[in-house]
Amino acid sequence: MKNEADSNKAAPNQGNAIALNDVNYHYADANSSGLHIPTWKVNYGDRVFLHGHSGSGKTTLLNLLAGVLTPQSGELSLLGKPFSALSARQRDKFRAQHIGVVFQQFNLIPYLSVLKNIELATYFAKAGKTNITDAAEALLTGLNLPATILQQPANALSVGQQQRVAIARALINKPEILLVDEPTSALDAAARDAFMTILIDMCKQHNTTLIFVSHDMYLKKFFETSVEMSSLKGSSLKQSSLIQPAETK
Ligand SMILES: Nc1ncnc2c1ncn2[C@@H]1O[C@H](COP(=O)(O)OP(=O)(O)OP(=O)(O)O)[C@@H](O)[C@H]1O
């Protein structure tokens, strides 16, 4: 249940967490194929494994969902808000408050401590959290990291640890939507499985809508829903939960 501090969050379960209608994006480079998605809907709390061949547009789609790119035409709604129609400033605010992002480069500030890196996310969201240290510590514990790591600079951590800190930073504002791009490529098999289990459990706990992009088809087994990029492009109706039957662990 959400508390008062979460009162700026969008009302849950009204329509879809993500809804795309006739979305077009093309890069300035005329040789680039761009992206056209007629319809795609993702329910609140769904966890979607998004895969497809190199160049199929996975990163472009994640960047559209994160508001890093905006479509030239069509509508992209998040949490019932017309995200693509917001001004750049409104979009930045919406992203900071409602969307967690973990991209391939974890984008931690190397010389800042883990705590400062996580605090920055709350600063941009203007979340007004009184005790970030406790919340960050709880997240790190959930991600199997010792609390002592909070005071270490980000560049003193292993890649696997940085990856989990990036997840903690993405989750600190309790985002309704979490966008994750190829996060396990640097991990060995045991660390990868442990990481996936923790990530999925955290999303279940908070009813977070997760869009997870990867080439690694092994990871599909962690998701109820998987979507192939080519099935999103150029077809008439796609509802994430209808694309493939539920596949459980
Ligand atoms: N900044 C850019 N300028 C021009 N074209 C681009 C740019 N970024 C991507 N593209 C093109 O857009 C298409 C989709 O690229 P995108 O990176 O979204 O694919 P992807 O599925 O994420 O690929 P990968 O799995 O290799 O990361 C490709 O044809 C790519 O060449």
Coordinates of C-alpha atoms and ligand atoms in Angstrom, one line a residue:
M1 CA 0.0 0.0 0.0
K2 CA 1.3 3.5 -0.8
N3 CA 1.9 6.0 2.0
E4 CA 1.5 9.7 2.0
A5 CA 5.0 10.3 0.7
D6 CA 3.9 8.5 -2.5
S7 CA 0.8 10.8 -3.0
N8 CA 2.4 12.3 -6.1
K9 CA 2.4 8.9 -7.8
A10 CA -0.1 8.2 -10.6
A11 CA -3.3 6.3 -9.6
P12 CA -2.6 2.6 -10.3
N13 CA -4.7 0.2 -12.4
Q14 CA -6.4 2.8 -14.5
G15 CA -5.9 1.5 -18.0
N16 CA -2.4 0.4 -18.9
A17 CA 1.0 1.2 -17.5
I18 CA 2.3 1.6 -21.1
A19 CA 0.3 2.3 -24.2
L20 CA 1.6 3.0 -27.6
N21 CA -0.6 4.0 -30.5
D22 CA 0.9 4.4 -34.0
V23 CA 4.2 5.5 -32.7
N24 CA 6.9 6.6 -35.3
Y25 CA 10.4 7.4 -34.6
H26 CA 13.1 8.0 -37.3
Y27 CA 16.7 9.1 -36.8
A28 CA 18.0 12.1 -38.8
D29 CA 20.3 9.6 -40.7
A30 CA 18.3 8.7 -43.8
N31 CA 19.9 5.2 -44.0
S32 CA 18.5 4.3 -40.6
S33 CA 15.3 2.2 -40.5
G34 CA 13.7 3.9 -37.5
L35 CA 10.8 2.4 -35.6
H36 CA 7.0 2.1 -36.2
I37 CA 4.8 0.5 -33.6
P38 CA 1.1 0.4 -34.4
T39 CA -0.2 -0.7 -31.0
W40 CA 1.4 -2.0 -27.8
K41 CA -0.1 -2.1 -24.4
V42 CA 1.5 -3.3 -21.1
N43 CA -0.6 -3.9 -18.0
Y44 CA 0.4 -2.6 -14.6
G45 CA 2.7 -4.9 -12.9
D46 CA 3.6 -6.9 -16.0
R47 CA 7.3 -8.0 -16.3
V48 CA 8.2 -8.1 -20.0
F49 CA 11.3 -9.7 -21.6
L50 CA 11.9 -7.7 -24.8
H51 CA 14.3 -9.3 -27.3
G52 CA 15.1 -9.2 -31.0
H53 CA 18.1 -9.2 -33.3
S54 CA 20.7 -6.5 -33.3
G55 CA 19.4 -3.3 -34.9
S56 CA 15.7 -4.3 -34.4
G57 CA 15.1 -1.2 -32.3
K58 CA 15.1 -2.4 -28.7
T59 CA 17.3 0.5 -27.5
T60 CA 15.3 3.0 -29.5
L61 CA 12.1 1.8 -27.9
L62 CA 13.5 1.9 -24.4
N63 CA 14.8 5.5 -25.1
L64 CA 11.2 6.4 -26.3
L65 CA 9.8 4.9 -23.1
A66 CA 12.4 6.8 -21.0
G67 CA 11.6 10.1 -22.8
V68 CA 15.2 10.3 -24.0
L69 CA 13.8 10.3 -27.5
T70 CA 10.3 11.6 -28.5
P71 CA 8.3 10.1 -31.3
Q72 CA 7.8 12.3 -34.4
S73 CA 4.1 11.1 -34.5
G74 CA 1.7 8.9 -32.6
E75 CA 0.9 8.7 -28.9
L76 CA 2.9 7.1 -26.1
S77 CA 1.2 7.1 -22.7
L78 CA 2.7 6.1 -19.4
L79 CA 0.6 5.5 -16.3
G80 CA -2.4 7.0 -18.2
K81 CA -0.5 10.3 -18.9
P82 CA 0.2 11.4 -22.5
F83 CA 4.0 11.2 -21.9
S84 CA 5.1 12.0 -25.5
A85 CA 2.9 15.1 -25.5
L86 CA 4.5 16.6 -22.4
S87 CA 7.1 19.4 -22.6
A88 CA 10.7 18.4 -22.2
R89 CA 10.6 19.8 -18.7
Q90 CA 7.4 18.0 -17.7
R91 CA 8.9 14.8 -19.2
D92 CA 12.1 15.1 -17.1
K93 CA 10.0 15.5 -14.0
F94 CA 7.7 12.6 -14.8
R95 CA 10.7 10.4 -15.5
A96 CA 12.4 11.3 -12.2
Q97 CA 9.2 10.6 -10.3
H98 CA 7.8 7.5 -12.0
I99 CA 10.5 5.8 -14.1
G100 CA 13.6 3.9 -13.0
V101 CA 16.2 3.4 -15.7
V102 CA 19.2 1.0 -15.8
F103 CA 21.0 1.2 -19.1
Q104 CA 24.1 -0.7 -20.2
Q105 CA 26.5 1.8 -18.9
F106 CA 25.3 2.1 -15.3
N107 CA 25.9 5.9 -15.3
L108 CA 27.1 6.0 -11.8
I109 CA 29.2 9.0 -10.9
P110 CA 32.5 7.3 -10.3
Y111 CA 34.1 9.6 -7.6
L112 CA 30.9 9.9 -5.6
S113 CA 30.0 7.5 -2.9
V114 CA 27.2 4.9 -3.4
L115 CA 25.0 6.8 -1.1
K116 CA 25.5 10.1 -2.9
N117 CA 24.8 8.4 -6.2
I118 CA 21.5 7.1 -4.8
E119 CA 20.7 10.5 -3.2
L120 CA 21.0 12.2 -6.6
A121 CA 18.1 10.2 -7.9
T122 CA 15.9 11.4 -5.0
Y123 CA 17.1 15.0 -5.5
F124 CA 16.0 15.0 -9.2
A125 CA 12.6 13.4 -8.2
K126 CA 12.2 16.0 -5.5
A127 CA 10.9 13.1 -3.4
G128 CA 11.5 14.9 -0.1
K129 CA 12.7 11.7 1.6
T130 CA 13.8 12.3 5.1
N131 CA 15.9 9.2 5.6
I132 CA 17.5 8.2 2.4
T133 CA 20.2 6.3 4.1
D134 CA 17.8 3.8 5.7
A135 CA 15.9 3.3 2.4
A136 CA 19.1 2.9 0.5
E137 CA 20.5 0.4 3.1
A138 CA 17.3 -1.6 2.9
L139 CA 17.5 -1.8 -0.9
L140 CA 21.2 -2.8 -0.9
T141 CA 20.4 -5.5 1.6
G142 CA 17.6 -6.8 -0.6
L143 CA 20.2 -6.8 -3.5
N144 CA 22.6 -8.8 -1.3
L145 CA 25.1 -6.0 -0.9
P146 CA 26.5 -5.0 2.5
A147 CA 25.4 -1.6 3.9
T148 CA 29.1 -0.7 4.4
I149 CA 29.3 -0.2 0.6
L150 CA 27.2 3.0 0.9
Q151 CA 30.3 5.0 1.9
Q152 CA 32.6 3.6 -0.9
P153 CA 33.1 5.5 -4.1
A154 CA 31.3 3.9 -7.1
N155 CA 34.6 3.3 -8.9
A156 CA 35.8 1.1 -6.0
L157 CA 33.1 -1.5 -6.8
S158 CA 33.2 -4.5 -9.0
V159 CA 31.0 -4.5 -12.1
G160 CA 28.4 -6.8 -10.5
Q161 CA 28.3 -4.5 -7.4
Q162 CA 27.9 -1.4 -9.6
Q163 CA 25.1 -3.1 -11.5
R164 CA 23.2 -3.7 -8.2
V165 CA 23.8 -0.2 -7.0
A166 CA 22.4 1.0 -10.4
I167 CA 19.3 -1.0 -9.7
A168 CA 19.0 0.4 -6.1
R169 CA 19.3 3.9 -7.5
A170 CA 16.6 3.1 -10.1
L171 CA 14.3 1.8 -7.3
I172 CA 14.9 4.4 -4.6
N173 CA 11.9 6.5 -5.7
K174 CA 9.6 3.4 -6.0
P175 CA 9.1 3.9 -9.7
E176 CA 6.0 2.4 -11.2
I177 CA 7.9 1.6 -14.4
L178 CA 11.5 0.1 -14.5
L179 CA 13.4 0.0 -17.8
V180 CA 16.4 -2.2 -17.9
D181 CA 18.8 -2.7 -20.8
E182 CA 21.2 -5.7 -21.0
P183 CA 22.3 -5.6 -17.4
T184 CA 23.7 -9.1 -17.0
S185 CA 26.3 -9.2 -19.7
A186 CA 29.3 -8.7 -17.4
L187 CA 28.2 -11.4 -14.8
D188 CA 29.0 -15.0 -14.5
A189 CA 26.2 -17.6 -14.5
A190 CA 25.7 -17.8 -10.8
A191 CA 25.8 -14.0 -10.2
R192 CA 23.4 -13.6 -13.2
D193 CA 20.8 -16.0 -11.8
A194 CA 21.0 -14.5 -8.3
F195 CA 20.7 -11.0 -9.8
M196 CA 17.7 -11.9 -11.9
T197 CA 15.9 -13.6 -9.0
I198 CA 16.4 -10.5 -6.8
L199 CA 15.3 -8.1 -9.5
I200 CA 12.1 -10.0 -10.3
D201 CA 11.3 -10.4 -6.5
M202 CA 11.7 -6.7 -6.0
C203 CA 9.4 -5.9 -8.9
K204 CA 6.8 -8.3 -7.6
Q205 CA 7.0 -6.7 -4.1
H206 CA 6.4 -3.2 -5.5
N207 CA 4.1 -4.2 -8.4
T208 CA 6.6 -2.5 -10.7
T209 CA 6.0 -2.7 -14.4
L210 CA 9.3 -4.0 -15.8
I211 CA 10.6 -3.8 -19.4
F212 CA 13.8 -5.8 -19.6
V213 CA 15.8 -5.8 -22.8
S214 CA 18.4 -8.6 -23.5
H215 CA 19.9 -10.7 -26.3
D216 CA 20.3 -13.5 -23.8
M217 CA 17.4 -15.9 -24.4
Y218 CA 18.3 -17.9 -21.3
L219 CA 16.9 -15.0 -19.3
K220 CA 13.4 -15.4 -20.8
K221 CA 12.6 -18.1 -18.2
F222 CA 12.5 -15.4 -15.5
F223 CA 9.5 -13.6 -17.2
E224 CA 5.8 -14.3 -17.5
T225 CA 5.7 -12.4 -20.8
S226 CA 8.2 -12.1 -23.7
V227 CA 8.0 -9.9 -26.7
E228 CA 10.0 -10.1 -29.9
M229 CA 10.6 -6.7 -31.5
S230 CA 9.5 -7.9 -34.9
S231 CA 6.1 -8.8 -33.5
L232 CA 5.6 -5.3 -32.3
K233 CA 6.4 -3.6 -35.5
G234 CA 3.8 -3.2 -38.3
S235 CA 1.1 -5.4 -36.8
S236 CA -2.4 -4.3 -35.8
L237 CA -2.9 -5.2 -32.1
K238 CA -0.3 -6.2 -29.6
Q239 CA -1.1 -6.6 -25.9
S240 CA 2.0 -7.8 -24.0
S241 CA 0.1 -10.5 -22.1
L242 CA -1.3 -11.8 -25.4
I243 CA 1.8 -12.1 -27.4
Q244 CA 3.0 -15.3 -25.8
P245 CA 1.4 -17.6 -23.3
A246 CA 2.5 -17.1 -19.7
E247 CA 5.8 -18.8 -19.0
T248 CA 6.7 -19.2 -15.4
K249 CA 9.9 -20.1 -13.6
Ligands
LIG1 N1 21.8 7.6 -33.1 C1 21.4 6.9 -34.2 N2 21.5 7.5 -35.4 C2 21.1 6.9 -36.5 N3 20.6 5.6 -36.5 C3 20.5 5.0 -35.3 C4 21.0 5.6 -34.1 N4 20.8 4.7 -33.1 C5 20.3 3.6 -33.7 N5 20.1 3.8 -35.0 C6 19.6 2.8 -36.0 O1 18.3 2.5 -35.5 C7 18.0 1.1 -35.7 C8 17.7 0.4 -34.4 O2 18.8 0.5 -33.5 P1 18.7 0.1 -31.9 O3 20.0 0.5 -31.3 O4 17.5 0.6 -31.3 O5 18.6 -1.5 -32.1 P2 18.9 -2.6 -31.0 O6 17.8 -3.6 -31.3 O7 18.9 -2.0 -29.6 O8 20.3 -3.1 -31.4 P3 21.4 -3.9 -30.4 O9 20.8 -5.2 -30.0 O10 22.6 -4.1 -31.4 O11 21.7 -2.9 -29.3 C9 19.3 0.5 -36.3 O12 19.1 0.4 -37.7 C10 20.4 1.5 -35.9 O13 21.4 1.5 -36.9

